[in-house]
Tab-separated table of C-alpha atoms in Angstrom:
chain	number	residue	atom	x	y	z
Y	1	MET	CA	0.068	0.045	-0.065
Y	2	GLN	CA	1.636	3.159	-1.062
Y	3	SER	CA	0.289	6.679	-0.008
Y	4	ASP	CA	1.538	10.327	-0.149
Y	5	ASN	CA	0.880	10.550	3.582
Y	6	PRO	CA	3.501	12.154	5.787
Y	7	THR	CA	5.956	9.518	7.360
Y	8	ALA	CA	6.735	9.550	11.044
Y	9	ALA	CA	8.858	7.840	13.673
Y	10	ILE	CA	8.625	7.749	17.437
Y	11	LEU	CA	11.626	7.926	19.756
Y	12	VAL	CA	10.882	6.639	23.317
Y	13	ILE	CA	13.567	7.828	25.931
Y	14	GLY	CA	13.988	6.013	29.053
Y	15	ASP	CA	15.965	3.327	31.025
Y	16	GLU	CA	12.857	2.203	32.668
Y	17	ILE	CA	11.427	0.903	29.563
Y	18	LEU	CA	14.756	-0.898	28.694
Y	19	SER	CA	15.152	-2.410	32.190
Y	20	GLY	CA	11.688	-3.810	31.855
Y	21	ARG	CA	10.391	-1.727	35.005
Y	22	THR	CA	7.815	0.028	32.970
Y	23	ARG	CA	5.675	-1.233	30.006
Y	24	GLU	CA	5.717	1.336	27.327
Y	25	GLY	CA	2.288	2.601	26.241
Y	26	ASN	CA	2.807	6.116	24.772
Y	27	ALA	CA	3.946	4.908	21.424
Y	28	HIS	CA	0.906	2.484	21.233
Y	29	HIS	CA	-1.250	5.476	21.929
Y	30	LEU	CA	0.319	7.628	19.501
Y	31	ALA	CA	0.413	4.951	16.753
Y	32	GLN	CA	-3.387	4.729	16.996
Y	33	VAL	CA	-3.748	8.518	16.827
Y	34	LEU	CA	-1.320	8.613	13.765
Y	35	THR	CA	-3.113	5.848	11.927
Y	36	ALA	CA	-6.432	7.610	12.369
Y	37	THR	CA	-5.021	10.949	11.258
Y	38	GLY	CA	-3.420	9.753	8.055
Y	39	ILE	CA	0.232	9.896	9.277
Y	40	ASP	CA	2.201	6.830	8.437
Y	41	LEU	CA	4.192	5.642	11.460
Y	42	ARG	CA	7.194	3.748	9.924
Y	43	GLU	CA	9.493	3.173	12.966
Y	44	ILE	CA	9.840	3.213	16.730
Y	45	ARG	CA	12.997	3.456	18.790
Y	46	VAL	CA	13.558	3.093	22.450
Y	47	VAL	CA	16.917	4.418	23.700
Y	48	SER	CA	18.360	5.005	27.211
Y	49	ASP	CA	18.815	8.403	28.931
Y	50	ASP	CA	22.108	8.854	27.182
Y	51	THR	CA	22.976	11.947	25.179
Y	52	ASP	CA	24.990	10.260	22.461
Y	53	GLN	CA	22.180	7.772	21.679
Y	54	ILE	CA	19.538	10.432	21.765
Y	55	VAL	CA	21.521	12.695	19.464
Y	56	ALA	CA	22.151	9.797	16.917
Y	57	ALA	CA	18.447	8.713	16.998
Y	58	VAL	CA	17.280	12.301	16.438
Y	59	GLN	CA	19.538	12.707	13.432
Y	60	ALA	CA	18.693	9.372	11.933
Y	61	LEU	CA	14.886	9.846	12.252
Y	62	ASP	CA	14.295	13.705	11.535
Y	63	SER	CA	14.107	14.619	7.855
Y	64	SER	CA	15.039	18.208	8.766
Y	65	LEU	CA	18.458	16.747	9.860
Y	66	GLY	CA	18.698	14.462	6.841
Y	67	GLY	CA	17.058	11.700	8.769
Y	68	ALA	CA	14.525	9.253	7.336
Y	69	TYR	CA	11.017	10.588	8.312
Y	70	ASP	CA	8.905	13.582	7.823
Y	71	LEU	CA	7.896	13.877	11.516
Y	72	LEU	CA	9.718	12.601	14.726
Y	73	PHE	CA	7.839	12.418	18.042
Y	74	THR	CA	9.804	11.944	21.225
Y	75	SER	CA	8.435	10.650	24.721
Y	76	GLY	CA	10.345	10.994	27.907
Y	77	GLY	CA	13.193	12.730	29.762
Y	78	ILE	CA	11.887	16.321	30.012
Y	79	GLY	CA	11.318	16.472	33.852
Y	80	PRO	CA	13.181	18.371	36.612
Y	81	THR	CA	15.785	15.747	37.606
Y	82	HIS	CA	19.466	15.238	36.586
Y	83	ASP	CA	18.617	12.297	34.396
Y	84	ASP	CA	16.203	14.459	32.331
Y	85	ILE	CA	18.517	15.169	29.497
Y	86	THR	CA	16.074	15.124	26.480
Y	87	ALA	CA	15.993	18.959	26.079
Y	88	ASP	CA	19.765	19.266	25.957
Y	89	ALA	CA	20.239	16.159	23.692
Y	90	VAL	CA	17.622	17.337	21.242
Y	91	ALA	CA	19.137	20.790	21.130
Y	92	LYS	CA	22.640	19.221	20.459
Y	93	ALA	CA	21.144	17.059	17.663
Y	94	HIS	CA	19.758	20.379	16.187
Y	95	GLY	CA	22.968	22.278	16.514
Y	96	THR	CA	21.855	24.473	19.185
Y	97	ARG	CA	21.642	24.619	22.936
Y	98	ALA	CA	18.837	24.615	25.552
Y	99	GLU	CA	17.959	27.822	27.501
Y	100	ILE	CA	15.153	29.005	29.749
Y	101	ASP	CA	12.190	29.916	27.607
Y	102	PRO	CA	10.391	33.235	28.798
Y	103	GLU	CA	6.864	31.725	27.889
Y	104	ALA	CA	7.620	28.505	29.503
Y	105	ARG	CA	8.819	30.224	32.530
Y	106	ALA	CA	5.663	32.144	32.686
Y	107	LEU	CA	3.495	29.132	32.553
Y	108	LEU	CA	5.446	27.414	35.521
Y	109	GLN	CA	5.427	30.587	37.517
Y	110	ALA	CA	1.691	30.917	37.037
Y	111	ARG	CA	1.249	27.312	38.212
Y	112	CYS	CA	3.405	27.891	41.229
Y	113	ASP	CA	1.453	31.076	42.086
Y	114	ARG	CA	-1.848	29.148	41.911
Y	115	MET	CA	-0.328	26.356	43.966
Y	116	GLY	CA	1.356	28.691	46.514
Y	117	THR	CA	4.727	27.151	45.892
Y	118	GLU	CA	7.981	28.379	44.730
Y	119	LEU	CA	9.519	28.226	41.320
Y	120	THR	CA	12.731	26.344	42.409
Y	121	PRO	CA	15.765	25.973	40.255
Y	122	ASN	CA	14.699	22.349	39.635
Y	123	ARG	CA	11.122	23.260	38.582
Y	124	LEU	CA	12.712	25.882	36.386
Y	125	ARG	CA	14.675	23.318	34.611
Y	126	MET	CA	11.315	22.365	32.975
Y	127	ALA	CA	11.406	25.708	31.180
Y	128	ARG	CA	14.580	24.836	29.310
Y	129	VAL	CA	14.038	24.227	25.509
Y	130	PRO	CA	16.415	24.444	22.665
Y	131	VAL	CA	16.904	28.086	21.181
Y	132	GLY	CA	14.363	28.487	18.349
Y	133	ALA	CA	11.964	25.910	19.554
Y	134	THR	CA	8.091	26.449	20.020
Y	135	LEU	CA	6.234	25.164	22.949
Y	136	ILE	CA	3.803	22.164	23.128
Y	137	LEU	CA	1.129	22.763	25.694
Y	138	ASN	CA	-1.088	20.352	27.496
Y	139	ALA	CA	-4.032	20.650	30.049
Y	140	VAL	CA	-2.352	18.262	32.835
Y	141	SER	CA	0.978	20.080	33.543
Y	142	ALA	CA	2.207	23.432	33.320
Y	143	ALA	CA	5.655	22.052	31.896
Y	144	PRO	CA	5.582	22.180	28.017
Y	145	GLY	CA	7.067	20.018	25.407
Y	146	PHE	CA	8.496	21.657	22.264
Y	147	SER	CA	9.007	21.456	18.617
Y	148	ILE	CA	12.180	22.133	16.731
Y	149	GLY	CA	12.808	21.181	13.180
Y	150	ASN	CA	10.547	18.211	12.566
Y	151	THR	CA	11.171	16.851	16.141
Y	152	HIS	CA	8.187	17.182	18.580
Y	153	VAL	CA	9.394	16.495	22.160
Y	154	MET	CA	6.720	15.333	24.662
Y	155	ALA	CA	6.603	14.086	28.293
Y	156	GLY	CA	6.881	10.448	29.388
Y	157	VAL	CA	4.018	10.580	32.100
Y	158	PRO	CA	1.318	9.066	30.136
Y	159	GLU	CA	-1.502	11.606	31.147
Y	160	VAL	CA	0.840	14.614	29.949
Y	161	PHE	CA	1.902	12.844	26.946
Y	162	ARG	CA	-1.698	12.325	25.925
Y	163	GLY	CA	-2.467	15.844	26.650
Y	164	MET	CA	0.378	17.028	24.384
Y	165	VAL	CA	-0.657	14.610	21.624
Y	166	ASP	CA	-4.207	16.026	21.850
Y	167	TRP	CA	-2.772	19.628	21.564
Y	168	LEU	CA	-0.238	18.940	18.778
Y	169	ILE	CA	-1.729	16.560	16.327
Y	170	PRO	CA	-4.369	19.246	14.967
Y	171	ARG	CA	-1.732	21.567	14.294
Y	172	LEU	CA	0.184	19.201	11.962
Y	173	PRO	CA	-0.079	18.581	8.189
Y	174	VAL	CA	-1.939	15.293	7.883
Y	175	GLY	CA	-2.823	12.893	5.113
Y	176	ARG	CA	-5.635	10.382	4.281
Y	177	PRO	CA	-6.432	8.095	7.172
Y	178	VAL	CA	-5.792	4.425	6.346
Y	179	GLN	CA	-9.060	2.380	6.197
Y	180	SER	CA	-9.002	-1.116	7.532
Y	181	LEU	CA	-11.425	-3.997	7.907
Y	182	SER	CA	-10.628	-7.230	9.920
Y	183	VAL	CA	-11.956	-10.742	10.330
Y	184	GLU	CA	-11.114	-13.567	12.661
Y	185	VAL	CA	-10.955	-17.158	11.512
Y	186	ARG	CA	-10.518	-20.090	13.765
Y	187	ARG	CA	-7.904	-21.682	11.553
Y	188	GLY	CA	-3.980	-21.687	11.665
Y	189	GLU	CA	-2.109	-19.163	9.490
Y	190	SER	CA	-0.803	-21.719	7.214
Y	191	GLU	CA	-4.362	-22.806	6.289
Y	192	VAL	CA	-5.250	-19.254	4.981
Y	193	ALA	CA	-1.844	-18.428	3.567
Y	194	GLU	CA	-2.623	-19.485	-0.037
Y	195	ASP	CA	-5.926	-17.718	-0.421
Y	196	LEU	CA	-4.640	-14.690	1.423
Y	197	LEU	CA	-1.565	-14.491	-1.142
Y	198	ALA	CA	-4.009	-14.987	-4.097
Y	199	VAL	CA	-6.336	-12.077	-3.031
Y	200	ALA	CA	-3.238	-9.873	-2.051
Y	201	SER	CA	-1.862	-10.296	-5.626
Y	202	GLU	CA	-5.082	-9.316	-7.217
Y	203	TYR	CA	-5.482	-6.311	-5.011
Y	204	ALA	CA	-2.097	-4.979	-5.090
Y	205	ASP	CA	-3.160	-1.569	-4.022
Y	206	LEU	CA	-4.397	-2.717	-0.722
Y	207	SER	CA	-2.263	-4.351	2.178
Y	208	PHE	CA	-3.267	-7.744	3.627
Y	209	GLY	CA	-1.926	-8.769	6.985
Y	210	SER	CA	-2.487	-11.985	8.917
Y	211	TYR	CA	-1.832	-12.110	12.702
Y	212	PRO	CA	-2.032	-15.490	14.251
Y	213	PHE	CA	-2.732	-16.105	17.881
Y	214	ASN	CA	-3.026	-18.960	20.350
Y	215	ASP	CA	-5.569	-19.101	23.029
Y	216	ALA	CA	-7.586	-21.640	25.048
Y	217	ASP	CA	-9.371	-22.917	21.796
Y	218	GLY	CA	-6.060	-23.295	19.990
Y	219	TRP	CA	-4.866	-21.437	16.957
Y	220	GLY	CA	-6.630	-18.767	15.114
Y	221	THR	CA	-5.728	-15.885	12.730
Y	222	ASN	CA	-6.906	-12.347	12.397
Y	223	LEU	CA	-6.907	-11.201	8.732
Y	224	VAL	CA	-6.805	-7.338	8.034
Y	225	VAL	CA	-7.282	-5.476	4.842
Y	226	ARG	CA	-5.861	-1.967	4.763
Y	227	GLY	CA	-6.094	0.806	2.118
Y	228	LEU	CA	-6.801	4.442	1.520
Y	229	ASP	CA	-10.104	3.765	-0.269
Y	230	GLU	CA	-13.128	2.674	1.918
Y	231	ALA	CA	-15.024	1.001	-0.924
Y	232	ARG	CA	-11.942	-0.737	-2.220
Y	233	VAL	CA	-11.098	-2.052	1.203
Y	234	ALA	CA	-14.557	-3.374	1.523
Y	235	GLU	CA	-14.199	-5.113	-1.806
Y	236	GLY	CA	-10.986	-6.713	-0.963
Y	237	MET	CA	-12.547	-8.041	2.379
Y	238	THR	CA	-15.544	-9.520	0.545
Y	239	VAL	CA	-13.421	-11.248	-2.039
Y	240	LEU	CA	-11.158	-12.667	0.776
Y	241	LYS	CA	-13.973	-13.895	2.685
Y	242	GLN	CA	-15.658	-15.536	-0.363
Y	243	ARG	CA	-12.438	-17.237	-1.070
Y	244	LEU	CA	-12.151	-18.521	2.417
Y	245	GLY	CA	-15.877	-19.810	2.430
Y	246	LEU	CA	-16.759	-17.434	5.207
H	1	MET	CA	26.450	2.480	36.230
H	2	GLN	CA	29.117	0.643	34.082
H	3	SER	CA	29.459	-3.097	33.698
H	4	ASP	CA	31.094	-5.648	31.531
H	5	ASN	CA	27.682	-7.343	30.800
H	6	PRO	CA	26.869	-8.128	27.294
H	7	THR	CA	24.791	-5.513	25.488
H	8	ALA	CA	21.704	-6.301	23.507
H	9	ALA	CA	18.988	-4.821	21.174
H	10	ILE	CA	15.538	-6.009	20.409
H	11	LEU	CA	14.122	-5.611	16.882
H	12	VAL	CA	10.367	-5.926	16.648
H	13	ILE	CA	9.004	-6.631	13.121
H	14	GLY	CA	5.515	-6.155	12.305
H	15	ASP	CA	3.121	-3.482	10.604
H	16	GLU	CA	0.523	-4.367	13.280
H	17	ILE	CA	2.496	-2.659	16.065
H	18	LEU	CA	3.095	0.559	13.952
H	19	SER	CA	-0.596	0.823	12.975
H	20	GLY	CA	-1.511	0.604	16.557
H	21	ARG	CA	-3.627	-2.467	16.068
H	22	THR	CA	-1.494	-4.518	18.428
H	23	ARG	CA	0.278	-3.428	21.807
H	24	GLU	CA	3.629	-4.754	21.686
H	25	GLY	CA	4.435	-6.970	24.739
H	26	ASN	CA	7.181	-9.203	23.704
H	27	ALA	CA	9.984	-6.545	24.140
H	28	HIS	CA	8.608	-5.775	27.636
H	29	HIS	CA	8.751	-9.458	28.540
H	30	LEU	CA	12.298	-9.958	27.215
H	31	ALA	CA	13.639	-6.802	28.903
H	32	GLN	CA	12.497	-8.180	32.190
H	33	VAL	CA	14.288	-11.498	31.348
H	34	LEU	CA	17.484	-9.725	30.209
H	35	THR	CA	17.621	-7.544	33.280
H	36	ALA	CA	17.301	-10.498	35.496
H	37	THR	CA	19.890	-12.371	33.534
H	38	GLY	CA	22.557	-9.803	33.461
H	39	ILE	CA	22.304	-8.753	29.826
H	40	ASP	CA	22.180	-4.925	29.227
H	41	LEU	CA	19.339	-4.062	26.892
H	42	ARG	CA	20.248	-0.701	25.289
H	43	GLU	CA	17.917	-0.238	22.475
H	44	ILE	CA	14.529	-1.491	21.081
H	45	ARG	CA	13.442	-0.790	17.371
H	46	VAL	CA	10.171	-1.556	15.751
H	47	VAL	CA	10.033	-1.698	11.967
H	48	SER	CA	7.515	-2.765	9.404
H	49	ASP	CA	7.459	-5.960	7.368
H	50	ASP	CA	9.846	-4.272	4.854
H	51	THR	CA	13.055	-6.077	3.762
H	52	ASP	CA	15.210	-3.017	3.320
H	53	GLN	CA	14.145	-1.712	6.858
H	54	ILE	CA	14.798	-5.167	8.401
H	55	VAL	CA	18.256	-5.547	6.655
H	56	ALA	CA	19.344	-2.057	7.702
H	57	ALA	CA	18.189	-2.575	11.414
H	58	VAL	CA	19.990	-5.919	11.684
H	59	GLN	CA	23.233	-4.584	10.283
H	60	ALA	CA	23.128	-1.613	12.624
H	61	LEU	CA	22.462	-3.612	15.734
H	62	ASP	CA	24.175	-7.026	15.357
H	63	SER	CA	27.995	-6.625	16.269
H	64	SER	CA	28.850	-9.638	14.013
H	65	LEU	CA	27.925	-7.316	11.117
H	66	GLY	CA	29.531	-4.362	12.546
H	67	GLY	CA	26.509	-3.171	14.476
H	68	ALA	CA	26.272	-1.666	17.962
H	69	TYR	CA	25.424	-4.497	20.268
H	70	ASP	CA	26.718	-8.003	21.447
H	71	LEU	CA	23.231	-9.540	20.927
H	72	LEU	CA	20.270	-8.960	18.736
H	73	PHE	CA	16.862	-10.479	19.606
H	74	THR	CA	14.235	-10.206	16.971
H	75	SER	CA	10.357	-10.864	17.229
H	76	GLY	CA	7.809	-11.461	14.448
H	77	GLY	CA	7.537	-12.180	10.733
H	78	ILE	CA	8.534	-15.938	10.620
H	79	GLY	CA	5.165	-17.366	9.954
H	80	PRO	CA	3.829	-19.236	6.696
H	81	THR	CA	2.207	-16.255	5.007
H	82	HIS	CA	3.567	-13.897	2.156
H	83	ASP	CA	4.124	-11.044	4.434
H	84	ASP	CA	6.375	-13.118	6.779
H	85	ILE	CA	9.606	-12.015	5.320
H	86	THR	CA	12.008	-12.041	8.264
H	87	ALA	CA	13.976	-15.212	7.424
H	88	ASP	CA	14.862	-13.932	3.980
H	89	ALA	CA	15.662	-10.418	5.194
H	90	VAL	CA	17.824	-11.663	8.102
H	91	ALA	CA	19.479	-13.983	5.641
H	92	LYS	CA	20.117	-11.031	3.459
H	93	ALA	CA	21.588	-8.938	6.132
H	94	HIS	CA	24.039	-11.818	7.050
H	95	GLY	CA	24.957	-12.215	3.275
H	96	THR	CA	23.364	-15.517	2.751
H	97	ARG	CA	19.930	-16.918	1.764
H	98	ALA	CA	17.258	-18.835	3.423
H	99	GLU	CA	16.618	-22.506	2.538
H	100	ILE	CA	14.499	-25.532	3.789
H	101	ASP	CA	16.369	-26.691	6.876
H	102	PRO	CA	16.277	-30.518	7.342
H	103	GLU	CA	15.908	-30.436	10.955
H	104	ALA	CA	13.182	-27.817	11.014
H	105	ARG	CA	11.427	-29.755	8.227
H	106	ALA	CA	11.376	-32.991	10.458
H	107	LEU	CA	9.941	-31.012	13.252
H	108	LEU	CA	7.112	-29.758	11.102
H	109	GLN	CA	6.528	-33.106	9.637
H	110	ALA	CA	6.329	-34.850	13.057
H	111	ARG	CA	3.783	-32.256	14.233
H	112	CYS	CA	1.750	-32.788	10.983
H	113	ASP	CA	1.925	-36.459	11.506
H	114	ARG	CA	0.578	-36.329	15.082
H	115	MET	CA	-2.151	-33.983	14.041
H	116	GLY	CA	-3.132	-36.031	10.942
H	117	THR	CA	-2.467	-33.130	8.566
H	118	GLU	CA	-0.348	-32.469	5.464
H	119	LEU	CA	2.894	-30.612	5.381
H	120	THR	CA	1.719	-28.147	2.653
H	121	PRO	CA	3.978	-25.784	0.931
H	122	ASN	CA	2.811	-22.872	3.147
H	123	ARG	CA	3.639	-24.802	6.333
H	124	LEU	CA	6.961	-25.780	4.893
H	125	ARG	CA	7.847	-22.205	4.443
H	126	MET	CA	8.197	-22.202	8.287
H	127	ALA	CA	11.118	-24.533	7.785
H	128	ARG	CA	13.205	-21.936	5.741
H	129	VAL	CA	16.116	-20.570	7.716
H	130	PRO	CA	19.380	-18.728	6.591
H	131	VAL	CA	22.077	-21.103	5.613
H	132	GLY	CA	24.455	-21.630	8.514
H	133	ALA	CA	21.783	-20.826	11.133
H	134	THR	CA	21.033	-22.981	14.243
H	135	LEU	CA	17.475	-23.552	15.339
H	136	ILE	CA	15.668	-22.122	18.386
H	137	LEU	CA	13.136	-24.518	19.519
H	138	ASN	CA	10.024	-24.071	21.929
H	139	ALA	CA	7.405	-26.201	23.448
H	140	VAL	CA	4.283	-24.321	21.940
H	141	SER	CA	4.901	-24.572	18.186
H	142	ALA	CA	6.723	-26.954	15.907
H	143	ALA	CA	7.907	-23.952	13.655
H	144	PRO	CA	11.461	-22.934	14.977
H	145	GLY	CA	13.198	-19.812	15.406
H	146	PHE	CA	16.998	-19.454	14.461
H	147	SER	CA	20.343	-17.903	15.289
H	148	ILE	CA	22.896	-16.677	12.927
H	149	GLY	CA	25.855	-14.532	13.838
H	150	ASN	CA	24.672	-12.696	16.997
H	151	THR	CA	21.030	-12.424	15.574
H	152	HIS	CA	18.471	-14.507	17.416
H	153	VAL	CA	15.124	-14.614	15.385
H	154	MET	CA	11.915	-15.493	17.305
H	155	ALA	CA	8.240	-15.588	16.537
H	156	GLY	CA	5.730	-12.813	17.194
H	157	VAL	CA	2.985	-14.802	18.743
H	158	PRO	CA	3.403	-14.132	22.449
H	159	GLU	CA	3.190	-17.654	23.698
H	160	VAL	CA	5.639	-18.808	21.062
H	161	PHE	CA	8.135	-15.949	21.683
H	162	ARG	CA	8.007	-16.716	25.485
H	163	GLY	CA	8.922	-20.326	24.757
H	164	MET	CA	11.596	-19.422	22.468
H	165	VAL	CA	13.071	-16.994	25.246
H	166	ASP	CA	12.804	-19.793	27.750
H	167	TRP	CA	14.763	-22.196	25.413
H	168	LEU	CA	17.373	-19.549	24.346
H	169	ILE	CA	18.423	-17.454	27.213
H	170	PRO	CA	20.061	-20.358	29.323
H	171	ARG	CA	22.195	-21.051	26.231
H	172	LEU	CA	23.743	-17.545	25.949
H	173	PRO	CA	26.687	-15.887	27.799
H	174	VAL	CA	25.286	-13.829	30.577
H	175	GLY	CA	26.761	-11.224	33.162
H	176	ARG	CA	25.992	-9.992	36.478
H	177	PRO	CA	22.109	-9.227	37.146
H	178	VAL	CA	21.397	-5.660	37.875
H	179	GLN	CA	20.201	-5.168	41.537
H	180	SER	CA	17.479	-2.620	42.311
H	181	LEU	CA	15.456	-1.121	45.116
H	182	SER	CA	12.743	1.425	44.779
H	183	VAL	CA	10.513	3.591	46.786
H	184	GLU	CA	7.491	5.569	46.071
H	185	VAL	CA	7.066	9.109	47.469
H	186	ARG	CA	3.895	11.290	47.324
H	187	ARG	CA	5.892	14.262	46.124
H	188	GLY	CA	6.426	15.830	42.671
H	189	GLU	CA	9.597	14.973	40.963
H	190	SER	CA	10.962	18.453	41.325
H	191	GLU	CA	10.656	18.279	45.186
H	192	VAL	CA	13.132	15.426	45.298
H	193	ALA	CA	15.338	16.459	42.561
H	194	GLU	CA	17.778	18.162	44.549
H	195	ASP	CA	18.419	15.327	47.098
H	196	LEU	CA	18.314	12.793	44.340
H	197	LEU	CA	21.129	14.555	42.539
H	198	ALA	CA	23.139	14.832	45.709
H	199	VAL	CA	23.032	11.251	46.534
H	200	ALA	CA	23.553	10.285	42.957
H	201	SER	CA	26.770	12.405	42.833
H	202	GLU	CA	28.002	10.757	46.059
H	203	TYR	CA	27.325	7.240	44.775
H	204	ALA	CA	28.638	7.462	41.162
H	205	ASP	CA	28.947	3.769	40.788
H	206	LEU	CA	25.041	3.448	41.122
H	207	SER	CA	22.407	4.475	38.821
H	208	PHE	CA	19.499	6.530	40.261
H	209	GLY	CA	16.358	7.056	38.410
H	210	SER	CA	13.039	9.001	39.123
H	211	TYR	CA	9.876	8.123	37.561
H	212	PRO	CA	6.935	10.653	38.095
H	213	PHE	CA	3.229	9.582	37.772
H	214	ASN	CA	-0.109	11.276	38.158
H	215	ASP	CA	-2.932	9.437	39.644
H	216	ALA	CA	-6.253	10.237	41.400
H	217	ASP	CA	-4.353	11.414	44.639
H	218	GLY	CA	-2.141	13.884	42.395
H	219	TRP	CA	1.573	13.574	41.703
H	220	GLY	CA	4.100	10.975	42.958
H	221	THR	CA	7.365	9.782	42.046
H	222	ASN	CA	9.076	6.474	42.109
H	223	LEU	CA	12.774	6.483	43.038
H	224	VAL	CA	14.915	3.689	41.901
H	225	VAL	CA	18.447	2.782	42.818
H	226	ARG	CA	20.278	0.299	40.542
H	227	GLY	CA	23.721	-1.348	40.677
H	228	LEU	CA	25.539	-4.614	40.482
H	229	ASP	CA	26.437	-4.835	44.154
H	230	GLU	CA	23.466	-5.609	46.439
H	231	ALA	CA	25.010	-4.165	49.505
H	232	ARG	CA	25.980	-1.104	47.846
H	233	VAL	CA	22.448	-0.509	46.318
H	234	ALA	CA	20.897	-0.907	49.874
H	235	GLU	CA	23.280	1.538	51.201
H	236	GLY	CA	22.395	4.174	48.419
H	237	MET	CA	18.790	3.589	49.095
H	238	THR	CA	19.257	4.070	52.841
H	239	VAL	CA	21.249	7.356	52.400
H	240	LEU	CA	18.542	8.524	49.931
H	241	LYS	CA	15.725	7.819	52.262
H	242	GLN	CA	17.371	9.548	55.058
H	243	ARG	CA	17.952	12.669	53.097
H	244	LEU	CA	14.403	12.653	51.965
H	245	GLY	CA	13.151	12.122	55.646
H	246	LEU	CA	11.592	8.792	54.781
């Protein structure tokens, strides 16, 4: 399935994912949002809180730096502690440095005023963004994310990440959402492979996927037809079902 | 925290993860196993069922091909259908080709004999492994994974993946498992940042992480101390708790 949709990658930053302590969910959430929006997610990477790894990944993935994809979204590492190095690392990847942003500082100050707390140096760290970046706001936390080049940097805390996604996505160029239909069959994948290939060859403009599973009742397979045209996807699914005798 | 432990990456192969249809869980499972085993997982990548993407990722990640890590584990794309291209792509990355393996064929034939089914051409596809590879067995499915160079190729179906991990890991060189202790505080991350940094600076051989969360009771932070020596980790946690007045 080919499309002119923007392409994208997600970069998840955090030792806690790689140690197995936390099961990553932000990339899965954003993957669903991007598919519904018409942005083709092509790659996800998870790296540790390590400057060199982050810089290399941002440069490999952001097209504005010669990387592979139109858009890059990151998650994690923009909090107030010493191991939150994403702002500095993304700045470095884009050939600049992170500084206190006046607008971000004002957001944090206003939140502190409402809470009756002080804008400590640690809290103020969350106002540091790369020079030239614009802010990504959210409804949960006063601490903003930011966009620079084609890199969009968001928080790792799931509620904040989702708030930033909600704010950001409507502001991006989008394409035609991918349409899909699926059917579950109680047969092993090898029993449907031949028919699936025959229909996939006939409908080369569509994408046919088969996803085997194994549960208490034994083996089954989910068959998924994807494409940009709803009627064409429906036709592909009808022909596939007929061939399988469903 | 530095160690002499083997390093590793996981490569997940599958359009269904990138479309958001499936929430990936195999990498999370393997991350936990590797941490408990003393293998340092440094990176996870998710790519689509695309030969060029798979070849590029395998060559970037497997040290036997000049890539970055001692060990590479893959998940997905070794089933019987036309979109299962992992065996061919991994073979290509390693400069060889996939062929029917006699041992794998015998395993599949034996399973078909027991089930009273036929070893069809599609089922036989699952016996194709790169020339020079050795098999990875499992208790759930007769279809094997395989190892070639430092790349270890496993299935995407979670039950089969776990069976292959159970079989494979005891056969690999391992290091010293990372020890960790954690404590939850009902304070925002910015309120613990200064104390955390002070203790982290004092215990430079340990790794200190802070993981904020937001739930019905507001903001909290999990603090985690990691290291290779259990007594040293316990000492670091004790000092951290004292500093925080816990």
